């Protein structure tokens, strides 16, 4: 059940008389009730309330706050943006502050003034509405080059910024990087951020037999060869006005390299069996995991074609070199696949996150995506464990760079950056929980992020 058009409130209180009183005083909101942690989680999942009021003393140990804090953490895991208002005893200031540090929105002392409670709940709803609207506006204004790519790694952020700067031009772009690093996502972002109104068309030069690749690229006229029963437009013409991505361009046969070079020079093509030149306005993006300079030295790739393609070169770092990105992406993949499989409460356990951080990911983002999808399908419980990931040999070698910097300022900044990025990845971007993990206040974490230029 969605709360998209209602202001749903969850009241967690084991005292049934007080529970009814709270519901009566908050009759302006659509309230659902729970008397213990298990029923609260069930109601939270079912109704997805925006605001929660909860007592810390819950069954089976009402005299302790342990059950209340467990529930608080669980609710914020399910929805980090939820506004949880904690109700505490008069002399329970320390636990109230602890709840705020864990991510609670506010706390009120019992006995609660109904007017103050109603006002606090109203403010919580209003803040959440403003935050949701702000996120919506940010998504609308976000550069398309970053729209399909999630990262906090400084190297990868630079790559995205470079793509954004190049996008409005007509420069030919060459994207280099290992298989599975997200080269096509960047190419799509480049097209989306450009001024081009045509299609984004991609063709894998390694996946199509050499005998068919020319006709796939350039098209053919009726009767050009046996079986050519009608005139067919090729990928280059299909991308007219848009962007053509030539994936695995290092596998392009030499004969086609010459023809592609002529197209890049003349900006016109001739279909197989055709006699007339057809002008085409298309932006070409090449991509490969191969070392093109080595292929040039071996005589397997034309040097003049390389320089035509490499007006702008974008090098995508492998996932193992992208600080914090593996866990950050893992969280996103869990959310996506859990939603697809109708398992909204699924999340990554601490042991799973540790394994993800240590593994080198030779297959990069594609491997990570496959591992997480399998784990979401196979996980028996609500938390994905290291065993669910089925990754063997994920060890932390702890090796230090041979030429490590000795400048203390640089060492400290590098350590701070790594700690902050990992904390943000571990908590899926939750500032409150990241600050708690790092042992600093929220303002201090914001200052660190600004100084380290982490957004």
Coordinates of C-alpha atoms in Angstrom, one line a residue:
X1 CA 0.0 0.0 0.0
X2 CA 1.5 3.4 -1.0
X3 CA 1.3 6.6 1.0
X4 CA 1.8 8.8 -2.0
X5 CA -1.4 10.8 -1.6
X6 CA -1.9 10.4 2.2
X7 CA 0.0 11.6 5.3
X8 CA 0.4 8.2 7.0
X9 CA 1.7 8.0 10.6
X10 CA 2.8 4.9 12.5
X11 CA 2.3 5.0 16.3
X12 CA 4.4 2.4 18.2
X13 CA 3.2 2.2 21.9
X14 CA 2.7 -0.9 24.1
X15 CA 0.4 0.9 26.5
X16 CA -3.0 0.4 24.7
X17 CA -4.7 3.2 26.6
X18 CA -1.9 5.7 25.7
X19 CA -1.9 4.3 22.2
X20 CA -5.6 5.2 21.8
X21 CA -4.9 8.6 23.3
X22 CA -2.1 9.3 20.9
X23 CA -4.2 8.3 17.9
X24 CA -7.1 10.6 19.2
X25 CA -4.8 13.6 19.6
X26 CA -3.3 13.0 16.1
X27 CA -6.7 12.4 14.4
X28 CA -5.7 14.8 11.6
X29 CA -3.4 12.1 10.2
X30 CA -4.0 8.6 8.9
X31 CA -2.6 6.6 11.8
X32 CA -1.7 2.9 11.9
X33 CA -0.8 1.2 15.3
X34 CA 1.7 -1.2 16.6
X35 CA 2.5 -2.4 20.1
X36 CA 5.9 -4.1 19.7
X37 CA 8.9 -4.1 17.4
X38 CA 7.7 -7.0 15.1
X39 CA 4.3 -5.6 14.5
X40 CA 5.9 -2.1 13.9
X41 CA 8.2 -3.4 11.2
X42 CA 5.2 -5.3 9.6
X43 CA 3.1 -2.1 9.6
X44 CA 6.0 0.0 8.4
X45 CA 6.5 -2.3 5.4
X46 CA 2.8 -2.6 4.6
X47 CA 1.9 1.1 4.9
X48 CA 5.2 2.9 4.3
X49 CA 4.5 5.7 6.7
X50 CA 6.3 9.0 6.4
X51 CA 6.4 9.7 10.2
X52 CA 6.7 7.4 13.2
X53 CA 6.1 8.1 16.9
X54 CA 7.6 5.4 19.1
X55 CA 8.3 4.6 22.8
X56 CA 11.8 3.2 23.5
X57 CA 10.5 0.8 26.2
X58 CA 8.9 -2.0 24.1
X59 CA 8.1 -5.7 24.8
X60 CA 9.5 -8.1 25.7
X61 CA 11.6 -5.8 27.9
X62 CA 9.6 -2.6 28.6
X63 CA 12.0 -1.6 31.4
X64 CA 15.0 -1.4 28.9
X65 CA 15.5 0.7 25.8
X66 CA 17.3 -2.0 23.9
X67 CA 14.2 -3.1 21.9
X68 CA 13.4 0.5 21.1
X69 CA 16.8 1.2 19.7
X70 CA 16.7 -2.0 17.7
X71 CA 13.4 -0.9 16.2
X72 CA 14.7 2.6 15.4
X73 CA 17.7 1.2 13.6
X74 CA 15.5 -1.2 11.6
X75 CA 13.0 1.4 10.5
X76 CA 15.8 3.7 9.3
X77 CA 17.4 0.8 7.4
X78 CA 14.1 0.3 5.7
X79 CA 13.6 4.0 4.9
X80 CA 16.5 6.3 5.9
X81 CA 14.3 9.3 5.1
X82 CA 11.6 8.3 7.6
X83 CA 11.0 10.9 10.4
X84 CA 11.0 9.0 13.7
X85 CA 9.8 11.0 16.8
X86 CA 11.0 9.2 20.0
X87 CA 8.9 9.5 23.2
X88 CA 11.0 9.3 26.3
X89 CA 10.7 9.6 30.1
X90 CA 11.4 12.9 31.9
X91 CA 14.9 11.9 33.0
X92 CA 15.9 10.1 29.8
X93 CA 17.9 12.8 28.1
X94 CA 20.9 10.6 27.4
X95 CA 18.9 8.1 25.5
X96 CA 17.0 10.8 23.7
X97 CA 20.4 12.2 22.4
X98 CA 21.5 8.7 21.5
X99 CA 18.3 8.3 19.4
X100 CA 19.0 11.6 17.6
X101 CA 22.6 10.4 16.8
X102 CA 21.1 7.2 15.3
X103 CA 18.9 9.3 13.0
X104 CA 15.7 10.0 14.9
X105 CA 14.0 13.3 13.8
X106 CA 13.1 14.5 17.3
X107 CA 12.3 13.5 20.8
X108 CA 9.5 14.5 23.3
X109 CA 9.3 13.8 27.0
X110 CA 6.4 12.1 28.6
X111 CA 3.7 13.0 29.4
X112 CA 3.5 14.5 26.0
X113 CA 1.5 17.7 25.4
X114 CA -0.9 16.9 22.6
X115 CA -0.5 20.3 20.9
X116 CA 3.3 20.0 20.9
X117 CA 3.1 16.5 19.6
X118 CA 0.7 17.5 16.8
X119 CA 2.9 20.4 15.8
X120 CA 6.1 18.2 15.8
X121 CA 4.4 15.6 13.6
X122 CA 3.1 18.3 11.3
X123 CA 6.6 19.7 11.0
X124 CA 8.1 16.2 10.3
X125 CA 5.6 15.7 7.5
X126 CA 6.3 19.1 6.0
X127 CA 10.1 18.5 6.2
X128 CA 9.8 15.2 4.5
X129 CA 7.6 16.7 1.7
X130 CA 10.2 19.5 1.2
X131 CA 13.0 16.9 1.1
X132 CA 11.1 14.7 -1.4
X133 CA 10.4 17.8 -3.6
X134 CA 14.1 18.8 -3.4
X135 CA 15.2 15.4 -4.5
X136 CA 12.7 15.4 -7.3
X137 CA 14.0 18.8 -8.6
X138 CA 17.6 17.6 -8.2
X139 CA 16.8 14.6 -10.4
X140 CA 15.2 16.8 -13.0
X141 CA 18.2 19.2 -13.1
X142 CA 20.9 16.5 -12.8
X143 CA 23.2 16.3 -15.8
X144 CA 22.1 13.3 -17.9
X145 CA 25.8 12.2 -18.2
X146 CA 25.5 11.2 -14.5
X147 CA 22.0 9.9 -14.6
X148 CA 22.8 6.3 -15.2
X149 CA 26.1 6.2 -13.3
X150 CA 26.4 6.0 -9.5
X151 CA 29.7 6.9 -8.0
X152 CA 31.5 8.8 -5.2
X153 CA 35.0 7.9 -6.4
X154 CA 37.1 11.1 -7.2
X155 CA 38.5 9.5 -10.4
X156 CA 35.1 8.5 -11.7
X157 CA 33.6 11.9 -10.8
X158 CA 36.3 13.5 -12.9
X159 CA 35.4 11.1 -15.8
X160 CA 31.7 12.2 -15.5
X161 CA 32.6 15.9 -15.4
X162 CA 34.8 15.4 -18.5
X163 CA 31.9 13.7 -20.3
X164 CA 29.6 16.6 -19.3
X165 CA 32.1 19.2 -20.7
X166 CA 32.5 17.2 -24.0
X167 CA 28.9 16.5 -24.6
X168 CA 27.8 19.8 -26.2
X169 CA 30.6 19.6 -28.8
X170 CA 30.7 17.3 -31.9
X171 CA 34.1 15.9 -31.0
X172 CA 34.6 12.1 -31.6
X173 CA 35.2 10.4 -28.3
X174 CA 37.2 7.2 -27.5
X175 CA 36.2 5.5 -24.2
X176 CA 38.8 3.1 -22.9
X177 CA 38.4 0.7 -20.0
X178 CA 38.1 -3.0 -19.0
X179 CA 35.0 -5.0 -19.8
X180 CA 32.1 -4.3 -17.5
X181 CA 33.2 -0.8 -16.3
X182 CA 30.2 1.0 -17.7
X183 CA 31.6 2.4 -21.0
X184 CA 28.1 2.1 -22.7
X185 CA 26.5 3.9 -19.8
X186 CA 28.9 6.8 -20.2
X187 CA 28.3 6.8 -24.0
X188 CA 24.5 7.0 -23.4
X189 CA 25.1 9.8 -20.9
X190 CA 27.2 11.6 -23.4
X191 CA 24.4 11.4 -25.9
X192 CA 21.8 12.4 -23.4
X193 CA 23.7 15.5 -22.3
X194 CA 24.4 16.6 -25.9
X195 CA 22.3 18.8 -28.1
X196 CA 21.6 16.0 -30.5
X197 CA 18.0 15.1 -31.1
X198 CA 18.6 11.8 -33.0
X199 CA 18.9 8.3 -31.6
X200 CA 21.6 6.6 -29.6
X201 CA 22.7 3.6 -31.6
X202 CA 25.2 1.0 -30.4
X203 CA 26.8 -1.8 -32.3
X204 CA 29.3 -4.4 -31.0
X205 CA 32.0 -4.8 -33.6
X206 CA 33.2 -8.1 -32.0
X207 CA 29.8 -9.8 -31.9
X208 CA 29.0 -9.6 -35.6
X209 CA 30.7 -11.8 -38.2
X210 CA 33.1 -9.9 -40.5
X211 CA 31.1 -10.8 -43.6
X212 CA 28.0 -9.1 -42.2
X213 CA 29.5 -6.2 -40.3
X214 CA 29.9 -3.9 -43.3
X215 CA 26.3 -4.2 -44.3
X216 CA 25.2 -3.7 -40.7
X217 CA 27.2 -0.5 -40.5
X218 CA 26.7 1.0 -44.0
X219 CA 23.5 -0.7 -45.1
X220 CA 22.9 -2.0 -48.6
X221 CA 20.8 -1.5 -51.8
X222 CA 18.3 -4.0 -53.1
X223 CA 20.1 -6.6 -55.2
X224 CA 23.5 -5.8 -53.8
X225 CA 24.1 -9.4 -53.0
X226 CA 22.1 -12.7 -52.9
X227 CA 19.3 -12.3 -50.4
X228 CA 19.2 -8.5 -50.5
X229 CA 15.6 -8.3 -51.4
X230 CA 15.1 -4.7 -50.3
X231 CA 17.1 -1.6 -49.5
X232 CA 18.2 -1.6 -45.9
X233 CA 19.6 1.3 -43.9
X234 CA 22.7 0.7 -41.8
X235 CA 23.5 1.6 -38.2
X236 CA 25.4 4.8 -39.3
X237 CA 22.3 6.2 -41.2
X238 CA 20.0 5.0 -38.3
X239 CA 22.0 7.2 -36.0
X240 CA 21.7 10.3 -38.3
X241 CA 21.3 13.4 -36.1
X242 CA 22.3 11.3 -33.0
X243 CA 25.2 9.3 -31.7
X244 CA 26.8 6.0 -32.9
X245 CA 28.7 3.9 -30.4
X246 CA 31.2 1.4 -31.9
X247 CA 31.8 -1.0 -29.0
X248 CA 34.9 -3.1 -29.1
X249 CA 36.2 -1.1 -32.0
X250 CA 39.6 -2.8 -31.5
X251 CA 38.1 -5.8 -33.2
X252 CA 37.1 -3.9 -36.4
X253 CA 38.6 -5.7 -39.5
X254 CA 41.3 -3.7 -41.3
X255 CA 39.1 -3.4 -44.5
X256 CA 36.3 -1.8 -42.5
X257 CA 38.8 0.4 -40.7
X258 CA 39.7 2.1 -44.0
X259 CA 36.0 2.6 -44.8
X260 CA 35.2 4.0 -41.4
X261 CA 38.2 6.4 -41.7
X262 CA 36.8 7.7 -45.0
X263 CA 33.4 8.2 -43.4
X264 CA 34.9 10.2 -40.5
X265 CA 36.8 12.4 -42.9
X266 CA 34.0 12.9 -45.5
X267 CA 30.9 12.5 -43.2
X268 CA 29.1 10.6 -45.9
X269 CA 28.6 7.0 -46.7
X270 CA 27.9 4.7 -49.6
X271 CA 25.6 1.7 -49.1
X272 CA 26.7 -1.7 -50.4
X273 CA 25.7 -1.8 -54.1
X274 CA 24.9 1.9 -54.1
X275 CA 26.5 4.6 -56.3
X276 CA 25.6 7.8 -54.5
X277 CA 27.1 9.5 -51.5
X278 CA 24.7 9.9 -48.6
X279 CA 25.6 12.7 -46.1
X280 CA 25.2 11.7 -42.5
X281 CA 25.5 13.9 -39.4
X282 CA 26.4 11.6 -36.6
X283 CA 28.6 11.8 -33.5
X284 CA 30.9 8.7 -33.2
X285 CA 31.9 7.2 -29.9
X286 CA 34.4 4.4 -30.0
X287 CA 34.9 2.0 -27.0
X288 CA 37.3 -0.8 -26.3
X289 CA 39.0 -2.8 -23.5
X290 CA 42.0 -3.4 -25.7
X291 CA 45.3 -1.4 -25.9
X292 CA 44.9 0.3 -29.3
X293 CA 48.5 1.5 -29.2
X294 CA 49.7 -2.1 -28.9
X295 CA 47.4 -3.1 -31.8
X296 CA 48.9 -0.2 -33.9
X297 CA 52.4 -1.5 -33.2
X298 CA 51.3 -5.0 -34.3
X299 CA 49.8 -3.6 -37.5
X300 CA 46.3 -4.6 -36.5
X301 CA 44.8 -1.1 -36.1
X302 CA 45.3 1.9 -38.3
X303 CA 47.1 4.8 -36.6
X304 CA 45.3 7.4 -38.7
X305 CA 42.0 6.0 -37.6
X306 CA 43.1 6.0 -34.0
X307 CA 43.8 9.8 -34.2
X308 CA 40.4 10.4 -35.9
X309 CA 38.7 8.5 -33.1
X310 CA 40.8 9.9 -30.2
X311 CA 39.9 13.6 -30.4
X312 CA 38.8 13.1 -26.8
X313 CA 40.0 10.1 -24.8
X314 CA 38.1 9.0 -21.7
X315 CA 39.7 6.4 -19.5
X316 CA 37.3 4.6 -17.2
X317 CA 39.0 3.1 -14.1
X318 CA 38.2 -0.5 -13.1
X319 CA 35.8 -1.0 -10.2
X320 CA 38.7 -2.2 -7.9
X321 CA 40.3 1.3 -8.2
X322 CA 37.0 3.2 -7.5
X323 CA 37.0 4.0 -3.8
X324 CA 33.8 2.9 -2.1
X325 CA 31.9 2.4 -5.4
X326 CA 31.5 -1.4 -5.1
X327 CA 29.5 -1.2 -1.9
X328 CA 27.6 1.9 -3.1
X329 CA 26.6 0.1 -6.3
X330 CA 25.8 -3.0 -4.4
X331 CA 23.2 -1.1 -2.3
X332 CA 21.6 0.2 -5.5
X333 CA 21.5 -3.2 -7.2
X334 CA 19.9 -4.7 -4.0
X335 CA 17.2 -2.1 -4.1
X336 CA 16.6 -2.6 -7.8
X337 CA 16.5 -6.4 -7.8
X338 CA 14.6 -6.6 -4.5
X339 CA 11.9 -4.3 -5.9
X340 CA 11.7 -6.4 -9.1
X341 CA 11.3 -9.6 -7.0
X342 CA 8.9 -8.0 -4.5
X343 CA 11.3 -8.3 -1.5
X344 CA 11.4 -4.6 -0.4
X345 CA 12.9 -5.3 3.1
X346 CA 16.1 -6.9 1.7
X347 CA 19.4 -5.3 2.6
X348 CA 23.2 -6.0 2.7
X349 CA 24.6 -7.3 6.0
X350 CA 27.9 -6.1 7.4
X351 CA 29.8 -9.3 6.5
X352 CA 28.5 -9.0 2.9
X353 CA 29.7 -5.4 2.6
X354 CA 33.1 -6.4 3.9
X355 CA 33.5 -9.1 1.3
X356 CA 32.3 -6.7 -1.4
X357 CA 34.9 -4.2 -0.3
X358 CA 37.8 -6.7 -0.3
X359 CA 37.0 -8.5 -3.6
X360 CA 38.9 -7.2 -6.7
X361 CA 36.0 -7.6 -9.1
X362 CA 37.8 -8.8 -12.2
X363 CA 34.5 -8.6 -14.1
X364 CA 33.9 -5.0 -12.8
X365 CA 30.3 -3.6 -12.5
X366 CA 28.9 -6.4 -14.6
X367 CA 30.2 -9.1 -12.3
X368 CA 29.0 -7.2 -9.2
X369 CA 25.5 -6.8 -10.8
X370 CA 25.3 -10.6 -11.5
X371 CA 26.6 -11.5 -8.0
X372 CA 24.0 -9.2 -6.3
X373 CA 21.2 -10.4 -8.5
X374 CA 21.9 -14.0 -7.6
X375 CA 22.2 -13.1 -3.9
X376 CA 18.8 -11.3 -4.0
X377 CA 17.2 -14.4 -5.5
X378 CA 18.9 -16.9 -3.2
X379 CA 18.9 -15.1 0.2
X380 CA 16.8 -16.9 2.7
X381 CA 16.6 -14.0 5.2
X382 CA 16.1 -10.2 5.1
X383 CA 19.8 -9.5 5.2
X384 CA 22.1 -10.7 2.5
X385 CA 25.1 -12.4 4.1
X386 CA 28.6 -13.1 2.8
X387 CA 27.6 -16.7 2.1
X388 CA 24.7 -15.5 -0.1
X389 CA 27.3 -13.7 -2.4
X390 CA 29.0 -17.0 -3.2
X391 CA 32.4 -15.2 -3.6
X392 CA 35.4 -17.4 -2.6
X393 CA 38.9 -16.1 -2.0
X394 CA 37.9 -12.5 -1.1
X395 CA 40.9 -11.6 1.0
X396 CA 42.4 -8.3 2.0
X397 CA 46.1 -8.4 1.2
X398 CA 46.7 -5.2 3.2
X399 CA 49.5 -4.3 0.9
X400 CA 50.8 -0.7 0.9
X401 CA 52.0 1.1 -2.2
X402 CA 55.8 0.7 -2.7
X403 CA 56.2 4.5 -3.2
X404 CA 53.7 5.6 -0.6
X405 CA 53.6 9.3 0.2
X406 CA 55.4 10.4 3.3
X407 CA 53.9 13.8 3.5
X408 CA 51.7 13.6 6.6
X409 CA 49.2 16.1 5.4
X410 CA 48.7 14.1 2.2
X411 CA 48.6 10.8 4.1
X412 CA 46.0 12.3 6.5
X413 CA 43.8 13.7 3.7
X414 CA 44.0 10.4 1.8
X415 CA 43.0 8.5 4.9
X416 CA 40.1 10.9 5.7
X417 CA 38.9 10.7 2.1
X418 CA 38.9 6.9 2.2
X419 CA 37.2 6.7 5.5
X420 CA 34.4 9.2 4.6
X421 CA 33.8 7.6 1.2
X422 CA 33.6 4.1 2.7
X423 CA 31.3 5.2 5.5
X424 CA 29.0 6.9 3.0
X425 CA 29.0 3.7 0.8
X426 CA 28.4 1.5 3.8
X427 CA 25.4 3.6 4.9
X428 CA 24.1 4.1 1.4
X429 CA 24.6 7.8 1.6
X430 CA 22.9 8.3 5.0
X431 CA 24.7 11.2 6.6
X432 CA 23.5 10.6 10.1
X433 CA 24.6 6.9 10.1
X434 CA 27.8 7.7 8.3
X435 CA 28.7 10.3 11.0
X436 CA 27.9 7.8 13.7
X437 CA 30.1 5.2 12.0
X438 CA 33.0 7.7 11.8
X439 CA 32.5 8.9 15.3
X440 CA 31.9 12.5 14.4
X441 CA 29.0 14.9 14.4
X442 CA 26.9 15.7 11.3
X443 CA 28.4 19.2 11.0
X444 CA 31.9 17.8 11.2
X445 CA 31.1 15.3 8.5
X446 CA 29.6 18.0 6.2
X447 CA 32.8 20.1 6.8
X448 CA 34.9 17.1 5.8
X449 CA 32.9 16.4 2.7
X450 CA 33.2 20.1 1.6
X451 CA 36.9 20.1 2.3
X452 CA 37.5 16.9 0.4
X453 CA 35.1 18.0 -2.3
X454 CA 32.8 15.0 -1.8
X455 CA 29.2 15.6 -2.8

